[in-house]
Amino acid sequence: MNEQQGVGAKGQEDRRIRMVERTMRMYGNEPHALIETLHTIQESYGYIDTDLMRFVSEKLGVPLSKVYGVATFYHFFTLKPQGEHTCVVCTGTACYITGAKNIIDEIGKQYDIKPGETTSDNKLSLLTARCLGACGLAPAVVFDGVVAGKQNPESVNETIRRWFEK
Amino acid sequence: MMIAKKISQIQTLIIDGKEVGGRSDETILQVARENDIFIPTLCHLDGLSEYGGCRLCIVHVKGLPRLVPSCTTLVREGMEVTTNSEDIIEYRKGILSLLFAERNHVCSVCVSNGHCELQWLALKLGITHVEFPYIYPKMPVDATHDRFIADHNRCVLCGRCVRVCHEVEGAHTKDVMGRGITSRVITDLMNNWGESNTCTGCGKCVHVCPTGALSEKGKSVAEMEKRRQFLPYLKRMRERS
């Protein structure tokens, strides 16, 4: 397949593809390595590209549609490149009833983005999570990988404004 | 595929006050149908694996704190099953109503009008109106395939097409993406159906689809009848070989 050659050629110059191959090998290139492999792709590339999905599908013997289904089921995986900064708002039950929606609406209003989108200047990505497991900190927001608890629209705005000032 | 046949025991149980018997590897649904007891189903189809997704076949088993799907619950000695109490019927109507509210099920302009399982079930359960507000999502129609059309407005996500493609045809071209309200049946990497390299064009998915979500091109409303008699046959022949 042409796609596979494309990824192969890229692999020689790309250290990241070796990380992906390493993960697959670690699990014996078996279909059950799918989620771990997608994790590696997400972490090393920052998003999951269709060519890589084809590559993984071929290597692990998992149908294309299944790879796509898994990649879109989990909120951790993103199919589009993310911005410089990411803001993940937890929309689990506890966070939702304590005002996660207000936070999302506020960010949406300020930066004109919906969950899953990135601002046009590539500075900020807004994402949502099902539940971070930090319900005692509700509503929780993750700023560039750091969890912050008991947030409100003002505090979130403040944190994001500081990113934009830099 | 070839599992040595285990010797199954005969279990006796009571369904709706009627004493019935079934093998220990049979589900409540199978035994009920053998005894002409009606339990509505949507995601279940003879010849496919059980999915337990639509929840229309829920029944009450004495001693269990919650309702169980009869399609995935095996019969046990001494079970007392109720299939059609008032509560259960109300729940089933609720489930069906939610399906109607979720997408755009407009029978009058649907190719499956008159041959639709969703429509038939609604009539059978006596749904005259839907109490929930309709969502009216903007769903795409994929008519890129030479012979088939996928209209996601009519899809109820029963997963029959996904299972038949994986289990019977072996292509696994179709799967479900996303979660919750954003779930959708996809072809490969959400590509157009007509551009799929994995689809064999066998059309099994079209014929197992309970609604007008998958249909054949060029068929009028009266003509679009689904034929599924091949499924139990294929299953039986494969088990034999």
Tab-separated table of C-alpha atoms in Angstrom:
chain	number	residue	atom	x	y	z
A	1	MET	CA	0.000	0.000	0.000
A	2	ASN	CA	1.182	3.501	-0.832
A	3	GLU	CA	0.241	4.900	2.552
A	4	GLN	CA	2.440	2.398	4.297
A	5	GLN	CA	5.461	3.303	2.211
A	6	GLY	CA	4.821	6.926	3.029
A	7	VAL	CA	4.896	6.252	6.748
A	8	GLY	CA	7.906	3.964	6.349
A	9	ALA	CA	9.948	6.629	4.579
A	10	LYS	CA	8.989	9.168	7.192
A	11	GLY	CA	10.020	6.666	9.889
A	12	GLN	CA	13.664	6.648	8.867
A	13	GLU	CA	14.047	10.286	9.677
A	14	ASP	CA	11.545	10.359	12.449
A	15	ARG	CA	12.378	9.247	15.929
A	16	ARG	CA	8.733	9.384	16.908
A	17	ILE	CA	7.664	6.590	14.610
A	18	ARG	CA	10.256	4.360	16.287
A	19	MET	CA	8.594	5.041	19.627
A	20	VAL	CA	5.293	3.904	18.126
A	21	GLU	CA	6.867	0.794	16.642
A	22	ARG	CA	8.528	0.048	19.951
A	23	THR	CA	5.177	0.090	21.759
A	24	MET	CA	3.645	-2.243	19.219
A	25	ARG	CA	6.592	-4.617	19.460
A	26	MET	CA	6.411	-4.591	23.256
A	27	TYR	CA	2.918	-6.060	22.987
A	28	GLY	CA	3.924	-8.535	20.284
A	29	ASN	CA	2.216	-6.572	17.495
A	30	GLU	CA	-1.064	-8.050	18.713
A	31	PRO	CA	-4.438	-6.361	18.212
A	32	HIS	CA	-4.757	-5.723	21.951
A	33	ALA	CA	-1.820	-3.287	21.729
A	34	LEU	CA	-4.126	-0.799	20.002
A	35	ILE	CA	-4.888	1.501	22.925
A	36	GLU	CA	-1.290	1.579	24.177
A	37	THR	CA	-0.089	2.347	20.659
A	38	LEU	CA	-2.590	5.169	20.268
A	39	HIS	CA	-1.371	6.518	23.613
A	40	THR	CA	2.204	6.580	22.318
A	41	ILE	CA	1.131	8.332	19.137
A	42	GLN	CA	-0.866	10.910	21.075
A	43	GLU	CA	2.036	11.570	23.412
A	44	SER	CA	4.795	11.749	20.809
A	45	TYR	CA	2.917	13.496	18.000
A	46	GLY	CA	0.387	15.450	20.043
A	47	TYR	CA	-2.442	14.080	17.919
A	48	ILE	CA	-3.393	11.019	15.878
A	49	ASP	CA	-3.066	11.453	12.145
A	50	THR	CA	-4.983	9.302	9.590
A	51	ASP	CA	-1.786	7.992	8.001
A	52	LEU	CA	-0.651	6.758	11.389
A	53	MET	CA	-4.031	5.120	11.978
A	54	ARG	CA	-3.608	3.252	8.685
A	55	PHE	CA	-0.098	2.250	9.698
A	56	VAL	CA	-1.236	0.938	13.102
A	57	SER	CA	-4.216	-0.841	11.568
A	58	GLU	CA	-1.942	-2.661	9.127
A	59	LYS	CA	0.710	-3.544	11.730
A	60	LEU	CA	-1.602	-4.779	14.456
A	61	GLY	CA	-4.187	-6.359	12.187
A	62	VAL	CA	-7.004	-4.224	13.560
A	63	PRO	CA	-9.688	-3.036	11.106
A	64	LEU	CA	-9.459	0.643	10.127
A	65	SER	CA	-12.941	1.389	11.388
A	66	LYS	CA	-12.101	-0.095	14.777
A	67	VAL	CA	-8.960	2.039	15.105
A	68	TYR	CA	-11.003	5.120	14.269
A	69	GLY	CA	-13.751	4.074	16.670
A	70	VAL	CA	-11.323	3.677	19.564
A	71	ALA	CA	-9.474	6.903	18.740
A	72	THR	CA	-12.723	8.871	18.797
A	73	PHE	CA	-14.231	7.115	21.833
A	74	TYR	CA	-11.613	8.290	24.317
A	75	HIS	CA	-11.346	11.998	24.983
A	76	PHE	CA	-7.629	11.640	25.639
A	77	PHE	CA	-7.023	11.124	21.934
A	78	THR	CA	-7.268	14.025	19.520
A	79	LEU	CA	-7.327	13.779	15.738
A	80	LYS	CA	-6.264	17.366	15.171
A	81	PRO	CA	-2.990	19.037	16.190
A	82	GLN	CA	-3.364	20.955	19.395
A	83	GLY	CA	-2.471	24.546	20.147
A	84	GLU	CA	0.465	25.776	22.191
A	85	HIS	CA	-1.561	25.530	25.393
A	86	THR	CA	-4.345	23.133	26.279
A	87	CYS	CA	-7.184	23.611	28.694
A	88	VAL	CA	-9.137	20.470	29.578
A	89	VAL	CA	-12.412	21.086	31.384
A	90	CYS	CA	-13.805	18.114	33.272
A	91	THR	CA	-17.470	17.511	32.465
A	92	GLY	CA	-18.019	14.616	34.848
A	93	THR	CA	-21.158	14.706	36.984
A	94	ALA	CA	-19.650	16.524	39.977
A	95	CYS	CA	-17.885	19.110	37.806
A	96	TYR	CA	-20.896	19.522	35.575
A	97	ILE	CA	-23.293	20.395	38.386
A	98	THR	CA	-20.775	22.728	40.000
A	99	GLY	CA	-20.458	24.797	36.846
A	100	ALA	CA	-18.223	23.194	34.200
A	101	LYS	CA	-20.643	24.407	31.534
A	102	ASN	CA	-20.214	28.040	32.627
A	103	ILE	CA	-16.452	27.647	32.327
A	104	ILE	CA	-16.734	26.199	28.812
A	105	ASP	CA	-19.186	28.924	27.781
A	106	GLU	CA	-16.883	31.633	29.161
A	107	ILE	CA	-13.833	30.343	27.294
A	108	GLY	CA	-15.985	29.942	24.197
A	109	LYS	CA	-17.123	33.538	24.469
A	110	GLN	CA	-13.643	34.949	25.089
A	111	TYR	CA	-11.745	33.002	22.445
A	112	ASP	CA	-14.517	31.918	20.061
A	113	ILE	CA	-13.881	28.175	20.312
A	114	LYS	CA	-16.003	25.149	21.076
A	115	PRO	CA	-14.750	22.059	22.947
A	116	GLY	CA	-12.362	20.120	20.711
A	117	GLU	CA	-11.300	23.234	18.807
A	118	THR	CA	-8.145	25.340	18.704
A	119	THR	CA	-7.967	29.113	18.322
A	120	SER	CA	-7.014	30.363	14.860
A	121	ASP	CA	-3.645	31.654	16.145
A	122	ASN	CA	-2.904	28.112	17.410
A	123	LYS	CA	-2.404	29.383	20.917
A	124	LEU	CA	-5.155	27.616	22.853
A	125	SER	CA	-7.017	24.304	22.583
A	126	LEU	CA	-10.172	23.706	24.566
A	127	LEU	CA	-10.933	20.094	25.412
A	128	THR	CA	-13.313	18.258	27.696
A	129	ALA	CA	-12.829	15.121	29.772
A	130	ARG	CA	-15.471	12.674	30.988
A	131	CYS	CA	-14.187	12.495	34.552
A	132	LEU	CA	-10.733	13.188	35.923
A	133	GLY	CA	-11.464	11.297	39.130
A	134	ALA	CA	-10.904	14.512	41.058
A	135	CYS	CA	-14.536	15.039	41.981
A	136	GLY	CA	-13.586	16.501	45.384
A	137	LEU	CA	-11.949	19.370	43.468
A	138	ALA	CA	-15.012	20.031	41.312
A	139	PRO	CA	-15.119	21.843	39.013
A	140	ALA	CA	-11.650	20.764	37.893
A	141	VAL	CA	-9.704	22.098	34.919
A	142	VAL	CA	-6.370	20.843	33.576
A	143	PHE	CA	-4.053	23.616	32.359
A	144	ASP	CA	-1.217	22.158	30.247
A	145	GLY	CA	-1.300	18.931	32.222
A	146	VAL	CA	-1.595	20.492	35.677
A	147	VAL	CA	-4.872	19.887	37.494
A	148	ALA	CA	-6.453	22.907	39.147
A	149	GLY	CA	-9.455	22.431	41.417
A	150	LYS	CA	-12.429	24.562	42.461
A	151	GLN	CA	-12.346	26.686	39.326
A	152	ASN	CA	-14.797	29.326	38.146
A	153	PRO	CA	-15.042	31.256	34.865
A	154	GLU	CA	-13.019	34.181	36.307
A	155	SER	CA	-10.114	32.073	37.620
A	156	VAL	CA	-9.924	30.107	34.356
A	157	ASN	CA	-9.946	33.318	32.359
A	158	GLU	CA	-7.158	34.693	34.518
A	159	THR	CA	-4.926	31.641	33.962
A	160	ILE	CA	-5.507	31.664	30.212
A	161	ARG	CA	-4.890	35.431	30.004
A	162	ARG	CA	-1.462	34.914	31.548
A	163	TRP	CA	-0.630	32.441	28.759
A	164	PHE	CA	-1.583	34.998	26.160
A	165	GLU	CA	0.476	37.753	27.829
A	166	LYS	CA	3.685	35.782	27.529
B	1	MET	CA	-15.681	-20.872	15.572
B	2	MET	CA	-15.592	-24.615	16.167
B	3	ILE	CA	-16.267	-25.163	19.818
B	4	ALA	CA	-16.883	-28.706	20.955
B	5	LYS	CA	-20.529	-28.966	21.793
B	6	LYS	CA	-20.972	-29.011	25.526
B	7	ILE	CA	-23.655	-31.236	26.858
B	8	SER	CA	-26.334	-28.814	27.887
B	9	GLN	CA	-28.825	-29.561	30.572
B	10	ILE	CA	-32.527	-29.048	30.363
B	11	GLN	CA	-33.744	-26.291	32.625
B	12	THR	CA	-37.335	-25.708	33.560
B	13	LEU	CA	-38.591	-22.239	34.306
B	14	ILE	CA	-41.729	-20.163	34.335
B	15	ILE	CA	-42.253	-17.374	31.794
B	16	ASP	CA	-45.388	-15.305	32.272
B	17	GLY	CA	-46.936	-18.038	34.388
B	18	LYS	CA	-46.324	-20.684	31.738
B	19	GLU	CA	-44.068	-23.616	32.579
B	20	VAL	CA	-41.443	-23.946	29.869
B	21	GLY	CA	-38.206	-25.819	29.320
B	22	GLY	CA	-34.988	-24.845	27.607
B	23	ARG	CA	-31.328	-25.823	27.305
B	24	SER	CA	-28.893	-24.229	29.750
B	25	ASP	CA	-27.085	-22.530	26.841
B	26	GLU	CA	-30.250	-20.817	25.640
B	27	THR	CA	-31.241	-17.276	26.522
B	28	ILE	CA	-34.571	-16.255	28.010
B	29	LEU	CA	-35.421	-14.651	24.655
B	30	GLN	CA	-34.812	-17.877	22.722
B	31	VAL	CA	-36.908	-19.964	25.091
B	32	ALA	CA	-39.686	-17.362	25.102
B	33	ARG	CA	-39.797	-17.295	21.293
B	34	GLU	CA	-39.829	-21.103	21.102
B	35	ASN	CA	-42.942	-20.916	23.275
B	36	ASP	CA	-44.622	-18.128	21.306
B	37	ILE	CA	-44.139	-15.538	24.025
B	38	PHE	CA	-43.595	-12.108	22.496
B	39	ILE	CA	-40.614	-10.029	23.587
B	40	PRO	CA	-39.773	-7.009	21.389
B	41	THR	CA	-36.188	-6.708	20.122
B	42	LEU	CA	-34.282	-4.333	17.897
B	43	CYS	CA	-30.555	-5.028	18.074
B	44	HIS	CA	-31.036	-8.806	18.245
B	45	LEU	CA	-30.990	-10.726	14.988
B	46	ASP	CA	-30.912	-14.493	14.523
B	47	GLY	CA	-27.502	-15.398	13.160
B	48	LEU	CA	-25.595	-12.525	14.797
B	49	SER	CA	-23.952	-12.331	18.215
B	50	GLU	CA	-25.986	-10.804	21.022
B	51	TYR	CA	-25.213	-7.158	21.686
B	52	GLY	CA	-27.615	-6.172	24.480
B	53	GLY	CA	-27.628	-2.593	23.242
B	54	CYS	CA	-31.227	-1.623	22.553
B	55	ARG	CA	-32.659	-2.795	25.902
B	56	LEU	CA	-36.091	-3.365	24.404
B	57	CYS	CA	-36.067	-7.008	25.465
B	58	ILE	CA	-35.783	-6.229	29.179
B	59	VAL	CA	-37.654	-8.629	31.440
B	60	HIS	CA	-38.117	-9.040	35.141
B	61	VAL	CA	-36.613	-12.087	36.828
B	62	LYS	CA	-37.960	-12.813	40.289
B	63	GLY	CA	-35.296	-12.202	42.924
B	64	LEU	CA	-33.144	-9.868	40.802
B	65	PRO	CA	-33.137	-6.200	41.844
B	66	ARG	CA	-33.103	-4.827	38.313
B	67	LEU	CA	-34.518	-5.638	34.886
B	68	VAL	CA	-32.277	-7.775	32.688
B	69	PRO	CA	-32.004	-7.971	28.897
B	70	SER	CA	-33.491	-11.337	27.930
B	71	CYS	CA	-31.221	-11.642	24.870
B	72	THR	CA	-28.078	-11.974	26.990
B	73	THR	CA	-29.462	-13.740	30.067
B	74	LEU	CA	-29.260	-17.520	30.075
B	75	VAL	CA	-32.097	-19.577	31.489
B	76	ARG	CA	-31.670	-21.169	34.896
B	77	GLU	CA	-33.598	-23.827	36.741
B	78	GLY	CA	-36.548	-22.413	38.655
B	79	MET	CA	-36.429	-18.906	37.150
B	80	GLU	CA	-39.644	-16.929	37.235
B	81	VAL	CA	-39.714	-14.427	34.384
B	82	THR	CA	-42.228	-11.688	33.676
B	83	THR	CA	-42.003	-10.291	30.145
B	84	ASN	CA	-44.937	-7.955	29.828
B	85	SER	CA	-45.848	-6.162	33.043
B	86	GLU	CA	-47.129	-2.613	32.870
B	87	ASP	CA	-43.829	-1.198	34.174
B	88	ILE	CA	-41.763	-3.040	31.605
B	89	ILE	CA	-44.002	-1.885	28.762
B	90	GLU	CA	-43.658	1.720	29.946
B	91	TYR	CA	-39.865	1.414	30.007
B	92	ARG	CA	-39.869	-0.052	26.518
B	93	LYS	CA	-42.013	2.796	25.252
B	94	GLY	CA	-39.592	5.248	26.852
B	95	ILE	CA	-36.628	3.612	25.145
B	96	LEU	CA	-38.358	3.698	21.754
B	97	SER	CA	-39.441	7.315	22.235
B	98	LEU	CA	-35.858	8.318	22.959
B	99	LEU	CA	-34.762	6.599	19.745
B	100	PHE	CA	-37.342	8.590	17.802
B	101	ALA	CA	-36.308	11.850	19.449
B	102	GLU	CA	-32.599	11.298	18.841
B	103	ARG	CA	-32.491	11.489	15.026
B	104	ASN	CA	-34.810	12.373	12.168
B	105	HIS	CA	-37.205	9.458	11.794
B	106	VAL	CA	-39.674	10.904	9.344
B	107	CYS	CA	-41.539	7.865	8.048
B	108	SER	CA	-43.393	9.654	5.270
B	109	VAL	CA	-40.187	10.398	3.369
B	110	CYS	CA	-38.282	7.246	4.336
B	111	VAL	CA	-37.488	4.483	1.876
B	112	SER	CA	-38.281	1.854	4.514
B	113	ASN	CA	-41.772	3.157	5.258
B	114	GLY	CA	-43.923	0.075	5.766
B	115	HIS	CA	-40.969	-2.301	6.061
B	116	CYS	CA	-39.286	-0.688	9.046
B	117	GLU	CA	-38.715	-2.522	12.308
B	118	LEU	CA	-38.646	0.698	14.325
B	119	GLN	CA	-41.981	1.737	12.863
B	120	TRP	CA	-43.411	-1.740	13.415
B	121	LEU	CA	-42.263	-1.768	17.052
B	122	ALA	CA	-43.778	1.657	17.684
B	123	LEU	CA	-47.100	0.429	16.297
B	124	LYS	CA	-46.867	-2.808	18.236
B	125	LEU	CA	-46.134	-1.049	21.528
B	126	GLY	CA	-48.782	1.565	20.854
B	127	ILE	CA	-46.655	4.694	20.669
B	128	THR	CA	-48.914	7.466	19.408
B	129	HIS	CA	-46.652	10.411	20.168
B	130	VAL	CA	-43.210	11.169	21.578
B	131	GLU	CA	-43.053	13.064	24.851
B	132	PHE	CA	-39.430	14.110	24.542
B	133	PRO	CA	-38.371	17.129	22.480
B	134	TYR	CA	-36.846	16.108	19.143
B	135	ILE	CA	-33.171	16.925	18.709
B	136	TYR	CA	-33.310	17.289	14.890
B	137	PRO	CA	-29.576	16.769	14.382
B	138	LYS	CA	-28.023	17.602	11.010
B	139	MET	CA	-26.845	14.170	9.937
B	140	PRO	CA	-25.130	13.476	6.622
B	141	VAL	CA	-26.293	11.099	3.883
B	142	ASP	CA	-23.558	9.052	2.226
B	143	ALA	CA	-24.564	8.157	-1.329
B	144	THR	CA	-21.020	7.666	-2.650
B	145	HIS	CA	-21.366	3.903	-3.018
B	146	ASP	CA	-22.441	2.570	-6.419
B	147	ARG	CA	-25.300	0.501	-5.062
B	148	PHE	CA	-26.036	1.535	-1.482
B	149	ILE	CA	-26.967	4.603	0.520
B	150	ALA	CA	-26.229	5.305	4.198
B	151	ASP	CA	-28.623	7.829	5.699
B	152	HIS	CA	-27.470	8.527	9.243
B	153	ASN	CA	-30.705	10.359	9.999
B	154	ARG	CA	-32.491	7.007	10.246
B	155	CYS	CA	-29.797	5.121	12.137
B	156	VAL	CA	-30.621	3.809	15.628
B	157	LEU	CA	-27.089	2.511	16.306
B	158	CYS	CA	-28.311	-1.050	16.821
B	159	GLY	CA	-24.939	-2.260	15.566
B	160	ARG	CA	-26.344	-4.977	13.309
B	161	CYS	CA	-24.429	-3.743	10.265
B	162	VAL	CA	-21.227	-3.583	12.300
B	163	ARG	CA	-21.692	-7.129	13.566
B	164	VAL	CA	-22.704	-8.661	10.254
B	165	CYS	CA	-19.735	-7.000	8.542
B	166	HIS	CA	-17.341	-8.324	11.169
B	167	GLU	CA	-18.847	-11.694	12.049
B	168	VAL	CA	-20.332	-12.921	8.801
B	169	GLU	CA	-18.594	-11.083	5.969
B	170	GLY	CA	-15.318	-10.743	7.900
B	171	ALA	CA	-14.479	-7.337	6.436
B	172	HIS	CA	-15.170	-5.128	9.465
B	173	THR	CA	-15.578	-2.118	7.217
B	174	LYS	CA	-18.137	-0.589	9.544
B	175	ASP	CA	-17.781	0.354	13.173
B	176	VAL	CA	-19.145	2.941	15.584
B	177	MET	CA	-17.182	6.118	16.319
B	178	GLY	CA	-17.445	8.572	19.190
B	179	ARG	CA	-19.600	8.159	22.232
B	180	GLY	CA	-22.997	9.169	23.509
B	181	ILE	CA	-25.002	11.500	21.346
B	182	THR	CA	-22.096	11.977	18.901
B	183	SER	CA	-21.838	8.238	18.093
B	184	ARG	CA	-22.094	7.345	14.444
B	185	VAL	CA	-21.622	4.328	12.228
B	186	ILE	CA	-18.524	4.868	10.095
B	187	THR	CA	-16.889	3.266	7.086
B	188	ASP	CA	-13.137	2.737	7.574
B	189	LEU	CA	-11.529	5.967	8.840
B	190	MET	CA	-14.821	7.828	8.444
B	191	ASN	CA	-14.261	7.820	4.699
B	192	ASN	CA	-16.961	7.847	2.068
B	193	TRP	CA	-18.478	4.423	1.574
B	194	GLY	CA	-17.800	4.502	-2.151
B	195	GLU	CA	-14.072	5.007	-1.553
B	196	SER	CA	-13.676	2.095	0.850
B	197	ASN	CA	-11.041	-0.473	-0.045
B	198	THR	CA	-12.206	-2.935	2.601
B	199	CYS	CA	-15.898	-3.036	1.655
B	200	THR	CA	-16.715	-6.049	-0.493
B	201	GLY	CA	-20.045	-4.592	-1.566
B	202	CYS	CA	-21.859	-7.724	-0.354
B	203	GLY	CA	-24.820	-5.724	0.914
B	204	LYS	CA	-25.390	-7.773	4.062
B	205	CYS	CA	-25.337	-4.625	6.191
B	206	VAL	CA	-28.119	-3.151	4.073
B	207	HIS	CA	-30.335	-6.166	4.547
B	208	VAL	CA	-29.852	-6.488	8.309
B	209	CYS	CA	-30.528	-2.783	8.929
B	210	PRO	CA	-33.860	-2.478	10.761
B	211	THR	CA	-34.638	1.019	9.440
B	212	GLY	CA	-34.028	3.022	6.302
B	213	ALA	CA	-30.520	3.989	7.401
B	214	LEU	CA	-29.008	1.592	4.893
B	215	SER	CA	-30.818	1.048	1.630
B	216	GLU	CA	-30.255	0.034	-1.958
B	217	LYS	CA	-30.009	2.701	-4.602
B	218	GLY	CA	-32.819	2.959	-7.068
B	219	LYS	CA	-35.359	1.119	-4.942
B	220	SER	CA	-38.695	2.770	-4.307
B	221	VAL	CA	-40.466	2.686	-0.951
B	222	ALA	CA	-42.557	-0.365	-1.784
B	223	GLU	CA	-39.570	-2.259	-3.191
B	224	MET	CA	-37.092	-1.725	-0.372
B	225	GLU	CA	-37.830	-4.893	1.540
B	226	LYS	CA	-34.970	-6.359	3.526
B	227	ARG	CA	-34.126	-10.017	3.042
B	228	ARG	CA	-32.381	-11.721	5.924
B	229	GLN	CA	-33.190	-15.385	5.454
B	230	PHE	CA	-29.543	-15.983	4.471
B	231	LEU	CA	-28.224	-15.196	7.948
B	232	PRO	CA	-29.249	-18.229	10.042
B	233	TYR	CA	-28.445	-20.339	6.967
B	234	LEU	CA	-24.908	-18.939	6.663
B	235	LYS	CA	-24.348	-19.435	10.369
B	236	ARG	CA	-25.519	-23.034	10.260
B	237	MET	CA	-23.426	-23.878	7.208
B	238	ARG	CA	-20.302	-22.361	8.722
B	239	GLU	CA	-20.720	-24.213	11.977
B	240	ARG	CA	-21.003	-27.411	10.015
B	241	SER	CA	-17.885	-26.969	7.886
